[in-house]
Every structure is written in C-alpha cells, then in structure tokens.
Amino acid sequence: MPQNDKALLSRLKEQKVEFVIIGGVCGVLHGASLVTLDLDICCRFSRENLRRLEAAVKDLRPRHRLTTNKLPLELTDELCVRLKNIYLNTDLGVLDCLGEVAGIGDYEQVLQRSVPHVMSYGEFRMLNLDALIAAKAAVGRQKDLDAIRLLQAIKEKREQQKDLF
C-alpha cells in the first residue's frame, strides 16, 4: 500500500495527538533527498494521548507490524501504561510511534529540541536539524550515517547563507 504521510499527519492533528515528526520524513522536511517508507513520530505515551492516537487510526485497520500474527491495535488502560513504542501498518501506510528517541531522550526532551513546520495542511513540530543529526548518529545504521552526510551539508549551507545576511 502507498505511504500517505499527509493523511496520517492530518488525522493525528485532527485528534490532537501530541507528537513530533522524527526520522526520514523530518529529514525530507529539512531539505534532504531521502527515501523513506514510513512516518516516524515521537509522542507522549500517556493514556489520554494514546487513546487520541488510537482514535486517529481506528478506521485504518491498524495492526502491530512487528508482532508475529499482526494483531490489531486494541488499547486498554493497562496496556497504555506498559507501552514504550507502537509500530503500525495502516491503510495509509506505516506509522511508527516512539516514546523516546535515541540520542535525544523522552517526548519532553524531543519537544524541547523541535521546531514548528508549516505545511499546506497544518502546522506540525519536527526535530530541529541538530537534534535529527544527533538522533541518527545515536542509531548509527548505515542509512542513518548516509543521511547524516546530507543533513550536515544542509546545515553548512544554511550557516553560509546566514553569514551572507
């Protein structure tokens, strides 16, 4: 199924889910030419916020994508307390929800290192460029190291442009 980040983000916003865009989509929003096949967010893992997340995707046949039998997303109060991450396949694509980001910290720390980004369908928060670079360095997979090179080039270009003005 095709990835529809616009629709996923719009649904999260409509349900007032507290989240910050991270990962490859964040890199693309900063200007990197990255291929990404999912939407990664860091969100508050409170019962209330997870219930809003559940409401945002409930009609999209959300299934836990990293479980053997691809169980449907069915939250309980007890489960909300135990969850740290949620990895979903939906009818609009893959949505990975993290409670913390390597190299940055939990949702509150991620939020502090985020910036607003306005798109035609709303304003969202995303990791700032330095935080995204730090997160990718902390994970250290080859694709993250490749992304760091692109993100560093964007950072250097922005700094050069600032020096001109």
XYZ file of C-alpha atoms in Angstrom:
165
model
C 0.000 0.000 0.000
C 1.265 3.508 -0.718
C 2.512 5.687 2.120
C 0.282 8.746 2.691
C 2.057 10.865 5.298
C -0.167 13.872 4.620
C -3.306 11.933 5.521
C -1.689 10.316 8.572
C -0.420 13.669 9.874
C -3.788 15.307 9.254
C -5.550 12.594 11.245
C -3.113 12.907 14.135
C -3.625 16.675 14.161
C -7.435 16.367 14.000
C -7.381 14.117 17.077
C -4.959 16.475 18.894
C -2.272 13.807 19.326
C 0.821 15.294 20.973
C 3.736 14.325 18.719
C 6.919 15.464 16.975
C 7.937 14.305 13.486
C 11.278 12.472 13.548
C 13.169 10.146 11.197
C 13.291 10.242 7.428
C 10.230 12.447 6.929
C 11.837 15.003 9.241
C 14.993 14.859 7.112
C 12.950 15.430 3.958
C 11.212 18.413 5.589
C 14.659 19.854 6.334
C 15.508 19.504 2.641
C 17.346 16.175 2.391
C 16.675 13.949 -0.589
C 15.967 10.809 1.412
C 13.791 7.846 0.565
C 11.523 6.980 3.463
C 8.849 4.338 3.566
C 7.227 5.200 6.890
C 6.235 8.029 9.173
C 8.176 8.134 12.435
C 6.907 10.234 15.311
C 7.789 10.636 18.951
C 4.693 11.061 21.060
C 3.638 11.392 24.651
C 2.843 7.903 25.924
C 0.101 8.961 28.322
C -3.185 7.064 28.375
C -5.034 10.121 27.018
C -2.619 10.707 24.162
C -2.510 7.039 23.188
C -6.313 6.989 23.109
C -6.229 10.003 20.744
C -3.699 8.135 18.587
C -5.978 5.091 18.566
C -8.936 7.282 17.514
C -6.872 8.809 14.692
C -6.177 5.438 13.069
C -9.035 3.199 14.254
C -10.784 3.035 10.854
C -7.493 2.381 9.009
C -7.236 -1.251 10.155
C -4.151 -0.586 12.317
C -2.089 -3.695 13.008
C 1.054 -4.119 15.076
C 3.573 -4.722 12.321
C 6.337 -6.247 14.466
C 4.213 -8.980 16.019
C 4.151 -12.443 14.502
C 0.398 -12.558 13.990
C -0.068 -8.832 13.165
C -2.523 -8.160 15.991
C -4.945 -5.232 15.644
C -4.363 -2.114 17.724
C -6.645 -2.506 20.728
C -5.549 -0.378 23.671
C -6.511 -0.972 27.263
C -5.657 1.246 30.227
C -3.222 -1.394 31.464
C -1.560 -1.692 28.056
C -1.238 2.101 27.762
C 0.872 2.104 30.942
C 3.234 -0.604 29.649
C 3.780 0.510 26.047
C 7.017 2.264 25.081
C 6.670 2.156 21.273
C 3.947 1.282 18.764
C 4.794 0.086 15.234
C 1.740 0.028 12.974
C 0.704 -0.901 9.469
C -2.396 1.066 8.450
C -4.417 1.534 5.285
C -2.497 4.813 4.826
C 0.941 3.295 5.374
C 3.414 2.616 8.166
C 3.286 4.678 11.354
C 5.978 4.191 13.998
C 5.296 5.879 17.340
C 8.216 6.123 19.757
C 8.149 7.143 23.389
C 11.771 8.278 23.223
C 14.431 8.973 20.616
C 17.972 7.627 20.840
C 20.462 10.426 21.416
C 17.715 12.879 22.464
C 15.533 11.370 25.195
C 11.843 11.131 26.011
C 8.972 13.071 24.466
C 9.551 16.176 26.609
C 13.205 16.338 25.579
C 12.281 15.765 21.933
C 9.664 18.511 22.157
C 12.272 20.936 23.541
C 14.509 20.214 20.555
C 11.767 20.598 17.971
C 10.740 23.435 15.677
C 7.415 24.274 14.039
C 6.972 23.423 10.381
C 4.036 24.744 8.376
C 2.585 22.696 5.537
C -0.491 23.309 3.432
C -2.496 21.020 5.707
C -1.328 22.335 9.070
C 1.491 23.230 11.406
C 3.466 20.402 12.950
C 6.522 20.091 15.161
C 9.641 18.316 13.928
C 13.104 17.742 15.346
C 15.464 20.614 14.685
C 18.364 19.831 12.383
C 20.983 19.368 15.117
C 18.699 17.039 17.081
C 17.928 14.982 13.973
C 21.649 14.611 13.266
C 22.250 13.565 16.894
C 19.420 11.021 16.749
C 20.686 9.487 13.535
C 24.237 9.341 14.927
C 22.979 7.569 18.063
C 21.243 4.880 15.996
C 24.250 4.523 13.691
C 22.797 2.302 10.968
C 24.385 2.737 7.545
C 21.305 4.508 6.178
C 21.426 6.909 9.154
C 25.127 7.633 8.583
C 24.351 8.332 4.914
C 21.535 10.668 5.976
C 23.884 12.496 8.362
C 26.130 13.448 5.448
C 23.169 15.009 3.635
C 21.894 16.742 6.776
C 25.370 18.110 7.597
C 25.596 19.562 4.081
C 22.202 21.250 4.579
C 23.359 22.619 7.927
C 26.574 24.008 6.421
C 24.685 25.622 3.548
C 22.244 27.263 5.987
C 25.143 28.597 8.065
C 26.807 30.022 4.952
C 23.571 31.708 3.941
C 23.228 33.240 7.426
C 26.713 34.672 7.099
C 25.677 36.442 3.900
C 22.946 38.398 5.644
